[in-house]
Short mmCIF file of C-alpha atoms in Angstrom, two decimals:
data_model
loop_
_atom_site.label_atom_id
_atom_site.label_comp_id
_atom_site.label_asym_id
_atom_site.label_seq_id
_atom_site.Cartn_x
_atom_site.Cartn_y
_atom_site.Cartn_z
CA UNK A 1 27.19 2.64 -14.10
CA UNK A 2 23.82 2.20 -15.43
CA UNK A 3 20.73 3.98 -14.36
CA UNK A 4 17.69 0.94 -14.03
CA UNK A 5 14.17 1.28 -13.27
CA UNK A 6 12.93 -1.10 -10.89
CA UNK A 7 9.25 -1.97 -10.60
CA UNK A 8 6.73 -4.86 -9.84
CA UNK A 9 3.25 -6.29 -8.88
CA UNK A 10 1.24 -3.50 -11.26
CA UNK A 11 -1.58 -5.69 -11.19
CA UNK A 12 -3.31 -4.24 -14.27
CA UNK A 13 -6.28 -5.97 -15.03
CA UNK A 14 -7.86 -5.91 -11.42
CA UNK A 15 -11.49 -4.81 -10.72
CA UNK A 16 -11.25 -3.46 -7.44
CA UNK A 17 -14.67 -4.62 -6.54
CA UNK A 18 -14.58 -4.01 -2.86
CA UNK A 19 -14.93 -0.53 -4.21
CA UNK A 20 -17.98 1.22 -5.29
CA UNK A 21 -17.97 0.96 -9.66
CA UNK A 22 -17.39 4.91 -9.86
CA UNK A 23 -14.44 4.50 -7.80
CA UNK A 24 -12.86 1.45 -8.90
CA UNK A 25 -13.29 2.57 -12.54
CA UNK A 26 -10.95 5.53 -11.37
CA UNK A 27 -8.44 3.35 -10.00
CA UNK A 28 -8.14 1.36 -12.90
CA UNK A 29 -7.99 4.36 -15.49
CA UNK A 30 -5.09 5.35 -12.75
CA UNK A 31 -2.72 2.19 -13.19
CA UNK A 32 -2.60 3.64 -16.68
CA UNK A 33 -2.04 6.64 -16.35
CA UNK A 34 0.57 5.67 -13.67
CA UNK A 35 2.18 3.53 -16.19
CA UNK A 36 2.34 6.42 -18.74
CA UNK A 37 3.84 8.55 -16.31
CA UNK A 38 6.79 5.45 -15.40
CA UNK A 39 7.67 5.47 -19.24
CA UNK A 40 7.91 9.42 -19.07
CA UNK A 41 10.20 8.98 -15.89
CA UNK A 42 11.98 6.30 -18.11
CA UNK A 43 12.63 8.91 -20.83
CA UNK A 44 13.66 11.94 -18.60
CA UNK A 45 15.92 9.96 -16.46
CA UNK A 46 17.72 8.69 -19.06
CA UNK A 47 17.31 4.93 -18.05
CA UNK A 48 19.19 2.62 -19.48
CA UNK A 49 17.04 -0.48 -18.53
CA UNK A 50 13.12 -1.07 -17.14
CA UNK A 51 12.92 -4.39 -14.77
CA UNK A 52 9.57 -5.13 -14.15
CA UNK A 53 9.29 -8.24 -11.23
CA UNK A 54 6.83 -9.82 -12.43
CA UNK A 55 2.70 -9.61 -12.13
CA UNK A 56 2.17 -6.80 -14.80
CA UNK A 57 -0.85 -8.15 -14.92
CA UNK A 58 -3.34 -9.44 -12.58
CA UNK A 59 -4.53 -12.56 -14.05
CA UNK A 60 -2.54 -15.06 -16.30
CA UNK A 61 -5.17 -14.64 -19.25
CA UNK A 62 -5.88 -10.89 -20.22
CA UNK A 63 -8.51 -9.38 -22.32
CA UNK A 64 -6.65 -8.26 -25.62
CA UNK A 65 -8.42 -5.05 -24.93
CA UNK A 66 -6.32 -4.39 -21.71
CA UNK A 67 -2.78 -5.82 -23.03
CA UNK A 68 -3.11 -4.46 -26.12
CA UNK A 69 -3.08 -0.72 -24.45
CA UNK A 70 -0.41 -2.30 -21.98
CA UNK A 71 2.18 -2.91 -24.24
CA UNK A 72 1.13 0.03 -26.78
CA UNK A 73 1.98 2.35 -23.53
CA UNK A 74 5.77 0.08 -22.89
CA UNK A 75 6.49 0.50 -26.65
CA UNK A 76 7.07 4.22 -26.04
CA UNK A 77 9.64 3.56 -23.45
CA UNK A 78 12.93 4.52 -25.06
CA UNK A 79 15.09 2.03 -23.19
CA UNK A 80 14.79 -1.75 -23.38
CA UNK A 81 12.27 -3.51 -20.80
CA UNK A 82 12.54 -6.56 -19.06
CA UNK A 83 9.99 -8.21 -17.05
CA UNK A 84 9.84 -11.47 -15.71
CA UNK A 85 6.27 -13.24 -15.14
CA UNK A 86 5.45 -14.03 -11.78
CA UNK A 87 2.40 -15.92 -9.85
CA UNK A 88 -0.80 -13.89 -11.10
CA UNK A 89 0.67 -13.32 -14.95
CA UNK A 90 2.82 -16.50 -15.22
CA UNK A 91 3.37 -17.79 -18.48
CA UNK A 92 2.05 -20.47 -20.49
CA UNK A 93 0.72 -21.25 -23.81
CA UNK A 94 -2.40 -18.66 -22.91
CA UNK A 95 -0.54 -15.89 -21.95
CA UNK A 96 -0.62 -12.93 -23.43
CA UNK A 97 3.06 -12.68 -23.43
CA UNK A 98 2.56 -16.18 -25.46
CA UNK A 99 -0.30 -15.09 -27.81
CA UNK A 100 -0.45 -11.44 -28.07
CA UNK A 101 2.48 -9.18 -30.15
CA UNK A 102 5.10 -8.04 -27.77
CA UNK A 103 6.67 -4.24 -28.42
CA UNK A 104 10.09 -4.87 -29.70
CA UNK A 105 11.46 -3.22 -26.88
CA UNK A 106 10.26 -5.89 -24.55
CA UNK A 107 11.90 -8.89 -23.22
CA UNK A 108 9.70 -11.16 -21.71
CA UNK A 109 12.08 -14.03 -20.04
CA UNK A 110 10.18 -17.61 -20.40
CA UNK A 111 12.11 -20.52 -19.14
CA UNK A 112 11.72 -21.68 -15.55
CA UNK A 113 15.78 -21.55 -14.94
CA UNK A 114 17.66 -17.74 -15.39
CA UNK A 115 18.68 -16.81 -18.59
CA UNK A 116 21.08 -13.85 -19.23
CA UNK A 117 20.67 -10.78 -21.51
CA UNK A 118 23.05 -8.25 -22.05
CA UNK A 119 22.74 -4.47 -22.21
CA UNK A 120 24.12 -2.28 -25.43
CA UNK A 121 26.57 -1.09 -22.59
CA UNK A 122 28.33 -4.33 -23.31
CA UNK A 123 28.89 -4.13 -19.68
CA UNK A 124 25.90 -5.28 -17.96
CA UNK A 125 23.95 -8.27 -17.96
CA UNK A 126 20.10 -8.93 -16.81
CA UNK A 127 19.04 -12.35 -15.77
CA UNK A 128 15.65 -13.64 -15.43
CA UNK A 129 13.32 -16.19 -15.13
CA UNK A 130 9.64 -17.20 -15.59
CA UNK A 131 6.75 -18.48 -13.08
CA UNK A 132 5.19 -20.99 -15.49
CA UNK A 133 2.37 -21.79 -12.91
CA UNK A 134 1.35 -19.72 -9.75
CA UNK A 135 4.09 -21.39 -7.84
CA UNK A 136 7.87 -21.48 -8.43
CA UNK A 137 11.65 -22.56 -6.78
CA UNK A 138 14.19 -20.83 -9.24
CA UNK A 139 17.60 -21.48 -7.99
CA UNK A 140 20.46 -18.94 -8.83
CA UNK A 141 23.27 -20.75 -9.13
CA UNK A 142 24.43 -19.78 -12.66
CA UNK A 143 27.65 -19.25 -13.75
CA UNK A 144 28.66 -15.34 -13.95
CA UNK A 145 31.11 -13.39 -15.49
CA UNK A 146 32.86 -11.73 -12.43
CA UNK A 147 33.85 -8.44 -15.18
CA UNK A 148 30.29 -7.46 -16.04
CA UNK A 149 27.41 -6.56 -13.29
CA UNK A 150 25.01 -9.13 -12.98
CA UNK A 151 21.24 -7.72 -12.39
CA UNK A 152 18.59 -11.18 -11.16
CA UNK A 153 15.37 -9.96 -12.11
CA UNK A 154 12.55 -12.22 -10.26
CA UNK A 155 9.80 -12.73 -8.73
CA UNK A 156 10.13 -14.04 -5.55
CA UNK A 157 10.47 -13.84 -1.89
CA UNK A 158 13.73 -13.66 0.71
CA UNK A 159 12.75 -16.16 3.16
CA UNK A 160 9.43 -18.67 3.84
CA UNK A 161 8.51 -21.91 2.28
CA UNK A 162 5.22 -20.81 0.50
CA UNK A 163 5.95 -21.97 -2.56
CA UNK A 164 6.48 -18.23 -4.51
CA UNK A 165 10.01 -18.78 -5.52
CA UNK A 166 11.35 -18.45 -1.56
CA UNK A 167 15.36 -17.14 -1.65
CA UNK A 168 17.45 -18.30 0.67
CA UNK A 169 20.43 -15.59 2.30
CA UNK A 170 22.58 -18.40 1.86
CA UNK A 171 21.40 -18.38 -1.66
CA UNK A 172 21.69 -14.79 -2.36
CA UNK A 173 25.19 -14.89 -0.78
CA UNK A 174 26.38 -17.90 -3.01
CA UNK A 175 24.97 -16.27 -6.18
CA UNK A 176 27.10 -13.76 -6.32
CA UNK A 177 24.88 -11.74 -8.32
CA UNK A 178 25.53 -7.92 -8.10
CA UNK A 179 21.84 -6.60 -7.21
CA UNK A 180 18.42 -8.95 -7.31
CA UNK A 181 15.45 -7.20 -8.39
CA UNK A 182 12.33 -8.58 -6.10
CA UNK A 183 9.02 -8.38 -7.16
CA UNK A 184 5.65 -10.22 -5.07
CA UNK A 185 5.68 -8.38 -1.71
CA UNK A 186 3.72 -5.24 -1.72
CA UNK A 187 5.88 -3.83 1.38
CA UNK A 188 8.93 -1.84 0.05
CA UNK A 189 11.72 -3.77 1.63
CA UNK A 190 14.37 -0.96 1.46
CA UNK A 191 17.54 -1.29 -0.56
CA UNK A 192 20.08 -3.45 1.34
CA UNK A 193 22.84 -6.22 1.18
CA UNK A 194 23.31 -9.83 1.89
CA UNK A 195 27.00 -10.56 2.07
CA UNK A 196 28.04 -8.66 -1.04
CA UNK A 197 24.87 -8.53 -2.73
CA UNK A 198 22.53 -5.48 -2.65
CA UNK A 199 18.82 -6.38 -3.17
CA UNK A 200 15.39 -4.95 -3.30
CA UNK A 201 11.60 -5.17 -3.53
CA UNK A 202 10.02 -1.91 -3.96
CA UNK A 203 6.77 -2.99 -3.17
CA UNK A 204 3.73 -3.06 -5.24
CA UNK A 205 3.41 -0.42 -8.12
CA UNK A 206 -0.40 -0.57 -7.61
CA UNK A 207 -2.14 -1.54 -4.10
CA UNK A 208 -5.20 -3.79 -5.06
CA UNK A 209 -6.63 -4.23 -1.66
CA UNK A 210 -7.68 -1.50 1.28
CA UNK A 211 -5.17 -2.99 3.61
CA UNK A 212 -2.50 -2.08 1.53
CA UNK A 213 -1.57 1.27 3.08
CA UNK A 214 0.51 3.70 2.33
CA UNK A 215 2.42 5.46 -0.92
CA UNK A 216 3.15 2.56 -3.83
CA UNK A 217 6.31 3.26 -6.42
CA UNK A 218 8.91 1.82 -8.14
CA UNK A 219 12.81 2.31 -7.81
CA UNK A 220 15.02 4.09 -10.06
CA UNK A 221 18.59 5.23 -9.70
CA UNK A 222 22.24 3.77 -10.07
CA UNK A 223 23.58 0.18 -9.85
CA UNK A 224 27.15 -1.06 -9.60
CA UNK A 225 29.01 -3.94 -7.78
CA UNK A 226 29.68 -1.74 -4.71
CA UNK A 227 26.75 0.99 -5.02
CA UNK A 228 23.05 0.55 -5.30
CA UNK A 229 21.79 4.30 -5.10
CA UNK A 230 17.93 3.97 -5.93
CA UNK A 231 15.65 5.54 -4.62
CA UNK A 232 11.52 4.86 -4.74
CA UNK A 233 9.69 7.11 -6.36
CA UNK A 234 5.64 7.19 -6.26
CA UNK A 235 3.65 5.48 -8.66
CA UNK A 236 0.53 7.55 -8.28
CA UNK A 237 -2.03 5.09 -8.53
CA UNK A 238 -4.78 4.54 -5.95
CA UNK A 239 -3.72 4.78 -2.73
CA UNK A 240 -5.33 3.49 0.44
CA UNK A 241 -5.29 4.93 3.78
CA UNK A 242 -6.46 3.92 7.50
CA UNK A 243 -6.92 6.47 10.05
CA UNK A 244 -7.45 6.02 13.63
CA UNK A 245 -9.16 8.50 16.11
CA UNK A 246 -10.56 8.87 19.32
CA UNK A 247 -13.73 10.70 19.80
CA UNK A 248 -13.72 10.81 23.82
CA UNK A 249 -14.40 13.88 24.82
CA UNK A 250 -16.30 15.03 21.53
CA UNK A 251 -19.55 16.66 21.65
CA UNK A 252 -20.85 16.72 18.50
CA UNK A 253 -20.41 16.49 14.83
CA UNK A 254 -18.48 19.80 14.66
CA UNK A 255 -15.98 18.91 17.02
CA UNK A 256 -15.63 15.28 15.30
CA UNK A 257 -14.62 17.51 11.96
CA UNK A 258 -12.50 19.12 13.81
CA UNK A 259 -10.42 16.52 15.00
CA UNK A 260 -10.06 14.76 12.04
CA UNK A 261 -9.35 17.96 9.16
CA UNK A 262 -5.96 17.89 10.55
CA UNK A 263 -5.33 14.19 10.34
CA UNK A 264 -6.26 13.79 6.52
CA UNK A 265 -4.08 12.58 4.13
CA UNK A 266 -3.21 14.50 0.33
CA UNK A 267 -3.75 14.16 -2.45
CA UNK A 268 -7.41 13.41 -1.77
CA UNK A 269 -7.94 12.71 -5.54
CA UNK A 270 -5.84 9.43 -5.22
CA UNK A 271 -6.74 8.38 -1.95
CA UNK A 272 -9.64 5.65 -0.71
CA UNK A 273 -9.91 6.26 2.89
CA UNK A 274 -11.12 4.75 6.21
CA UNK A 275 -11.87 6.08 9.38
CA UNK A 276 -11.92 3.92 12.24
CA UNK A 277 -13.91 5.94 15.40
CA UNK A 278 -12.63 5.05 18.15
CA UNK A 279 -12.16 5.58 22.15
CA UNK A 280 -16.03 6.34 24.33
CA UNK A 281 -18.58 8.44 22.82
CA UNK A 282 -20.43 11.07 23.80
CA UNK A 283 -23.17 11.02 21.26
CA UNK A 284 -23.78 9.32 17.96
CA UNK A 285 -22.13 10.61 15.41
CA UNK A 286 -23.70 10.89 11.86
CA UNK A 287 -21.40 8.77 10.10
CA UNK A 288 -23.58 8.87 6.60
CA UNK A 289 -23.09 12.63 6.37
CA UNK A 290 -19.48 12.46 7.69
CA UNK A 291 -18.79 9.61 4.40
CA UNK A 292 -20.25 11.82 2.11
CA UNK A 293 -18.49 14.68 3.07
CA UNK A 294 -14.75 13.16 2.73
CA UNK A 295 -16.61 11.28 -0.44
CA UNK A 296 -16.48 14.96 -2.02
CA UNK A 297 -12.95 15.35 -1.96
CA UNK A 298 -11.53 11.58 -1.90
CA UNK A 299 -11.66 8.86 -4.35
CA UNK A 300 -13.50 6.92 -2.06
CA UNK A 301 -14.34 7.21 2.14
CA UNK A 302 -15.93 4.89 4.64
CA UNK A 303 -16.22 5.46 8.61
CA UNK A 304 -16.67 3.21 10.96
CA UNK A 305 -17.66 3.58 14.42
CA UNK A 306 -15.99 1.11 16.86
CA UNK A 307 -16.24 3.66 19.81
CA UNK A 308 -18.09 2.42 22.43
CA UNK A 309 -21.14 4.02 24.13
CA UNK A 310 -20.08 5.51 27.37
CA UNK A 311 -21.56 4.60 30.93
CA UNK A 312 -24.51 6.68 32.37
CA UNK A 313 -22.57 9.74 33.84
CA UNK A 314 -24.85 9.56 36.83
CA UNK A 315 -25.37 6.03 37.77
CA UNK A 316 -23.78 6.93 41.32
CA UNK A 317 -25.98 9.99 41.97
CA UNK A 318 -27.93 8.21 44.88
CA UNK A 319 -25.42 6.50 46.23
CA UNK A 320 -23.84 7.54 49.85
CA UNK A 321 -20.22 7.59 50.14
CA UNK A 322 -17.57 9.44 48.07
CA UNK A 323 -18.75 8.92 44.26
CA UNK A 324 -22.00 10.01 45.05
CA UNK A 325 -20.88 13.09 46.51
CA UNK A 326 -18.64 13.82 43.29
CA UNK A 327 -21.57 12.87 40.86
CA UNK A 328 -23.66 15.18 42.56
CA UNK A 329 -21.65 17.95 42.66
CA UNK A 330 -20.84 17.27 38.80
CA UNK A 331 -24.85 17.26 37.86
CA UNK A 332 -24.76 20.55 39.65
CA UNK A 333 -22.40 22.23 38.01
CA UNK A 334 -23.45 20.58 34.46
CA UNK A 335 -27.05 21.72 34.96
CA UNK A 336 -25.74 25.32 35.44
CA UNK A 337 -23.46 25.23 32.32
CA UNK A 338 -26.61 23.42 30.18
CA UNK A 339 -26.21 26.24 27.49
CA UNK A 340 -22.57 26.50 26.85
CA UNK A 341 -21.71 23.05 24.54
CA UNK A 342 -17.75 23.53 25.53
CA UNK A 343 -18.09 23.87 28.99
CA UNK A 344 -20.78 20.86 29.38
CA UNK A 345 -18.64 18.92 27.44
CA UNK A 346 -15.39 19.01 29.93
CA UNK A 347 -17.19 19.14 32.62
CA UNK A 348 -18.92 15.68 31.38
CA UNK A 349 -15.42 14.38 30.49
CA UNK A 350 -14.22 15.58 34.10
CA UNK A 351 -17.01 13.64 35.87
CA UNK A 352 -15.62 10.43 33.86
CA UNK A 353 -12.18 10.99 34.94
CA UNK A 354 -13.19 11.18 38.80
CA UNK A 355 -15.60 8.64 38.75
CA UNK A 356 -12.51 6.17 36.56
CA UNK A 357 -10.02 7.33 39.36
CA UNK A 358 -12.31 6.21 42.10
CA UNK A 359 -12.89 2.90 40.41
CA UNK A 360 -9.61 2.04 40.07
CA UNK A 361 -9.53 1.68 36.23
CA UNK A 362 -8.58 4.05 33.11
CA UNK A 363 -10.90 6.77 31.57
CA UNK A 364 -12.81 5.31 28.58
#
């Protein structure tokens, strides 16, 4: 049962320059160290194969400067790699996979129809295939050998007709193959069957835009015809995260801090965050001092303030009838607790409750 290493969409090469240069220069030197540390995991875990689904790269022509490092960093990894090109690094005659030296313990597959390799096991075979432009149909029908496990490594997608190698569950069931290694969507898709085939796409290895939330990895664990067990692991590159909060009922900037200290993400180091304000404000919070503050601590922060501003309090003061009577009894009661911040502040959010329950409508 061999132990494989499944990543994709690493993106090396991008500029990340919807972030400020300080920041995106980190994320970059990250994807390297990143990959460093997936060679490491390579070597402790005693892996007997690395499948990389396609886009190690960003663009389809690299700077030598950047692929040389690349594959001086894969020629450390003690078990064979192979990777097979997908829609940003497909291959053709500029490639660096085409024009640069490959480590000789990467195999870069190249035709547009699956080719097999096996493993020193003896046991195992990997078949892959190549994007040759940014778009791709690769059909699996190939003829296995039902005595050895069959790995598909591609890039692709289960599903759609866009054009990036789509997959078909009839496809996948017809194949035969014993597990398909996914690479283009930058979602992990979980590890799971179709008919008697387990497949995966662990998402990307490296997030390259800020609506790519959440932890990034690669899989790694055992593969046989009736077991999959892999499990994803984080990459550690730059990692971008959206938070969400409401500041009704806030009173200032101290009680804003407060809310949020509990809902930030770790590592900081790692992280680019945003914070979306939302719900009715009180005030107007500084968000330039609040930025630079999380800026200390995070690889990058930006806060935005969608709240919206809330109604005059006391626009029913000289009215006759039942609001009035509650607004004025409210302004009485704030004007006596002027000095204690707390108190003014739910009494303020009390009078907007009242006032929403006599209009028929929800508290802002």
């Amino acid at each position: 049962m061999p132990n494989i290493i499944h990543a994709a969409d690493l993106h090396i090469g991008a500029k990340f320059e919807f972030l400020p240069p300080e920041s995106a220069a980190q994320a970059i030197r990250l994807q390297l160290t990143a990959l460093k540390a997936l060679v490491e995991h390579a070597a402790s875990s005693a892996a007997d194969a690395l499948l990389i689904a396609g886009d190690l790269f960003d663009t389809p022509e690299v700077r030598p400067q950047i692929s040389s490092v690349v594959f001086s960093i894969l020629s450390k990894c003690p078990c064979p790699i192979f990777l097979s090109p997908g829609n940003h690094d497909y291959y053709h005659a500029a490639s660096p996979y085409a024009t640069q030296p490959l480590p000789s313990n990467l195999h870069v597959f190249t035709s547009r129809t699956l080719t097999p390799v096996a493993l020193a096991d003896g046991s195992t075979v990997i078949w892959g295939a190549a994007f040759q432009d940014n778009k791709a149909s690769i059909p699996l029908d190939v003829r296995l050998d039902p005595f050895k496990l069959n790995i598909c490594l591609l890039h692709g997608e289960l599903g759609g007709n866009s054009g990036y190698n789509a997959i078909s569950e009839s496809a996948v069931i017809s194949s035969h193959f014993d597990y398909i290694a996914l690479g283009h969507n930058h979602r992990f898709s979980g590890v799971f069957r179709i008919g008697e085939t387990a497949l995966s796409c662990p998402g990307c290895f490296s997030a390259t835009a800020s609506n790519e939330t959440g932890v990034k990895g690669y899989l790694s664990g055992k593969i046989d015809k009736s077991i999959a067990a892999l499990t994803l692991h984080p990459s550690g590159t730059a990692q971008f995260e959206d938070i969400s909060l409401s500041i009704s009922g806030l009173s200032d900037d101290t009680a804003l801090a407060e809310a949020l200290f509990p809902l930030l993400p770790t590592p900081t180091e790692h992280i680019c965050l945003t914070v979306h304000l939302t719900g009715t404000r009180m005030y107007e919070p500084n968000l330039e001092a609040l930025s630079r503050s999380l800026r200390k601590t995070f690889l990058h922060a930006q806060v935005f303030d969608e709240s919206a501003a809330m109604q005059d309090p006391y626009r029913y003061k000289d009215e006759d009838g039942l609001r009035g009577t509650v607004t004025r009894d409210f302004m009485h009661r704030i004007s006596e607790n002027s000095h204690d911040e707390q108190t003014y502040a739910k009494l303020s959010l009390a009078l907007e409750y009242a006032l929403a329950a006599l209009e028929g409508r929800d508290p802002e």
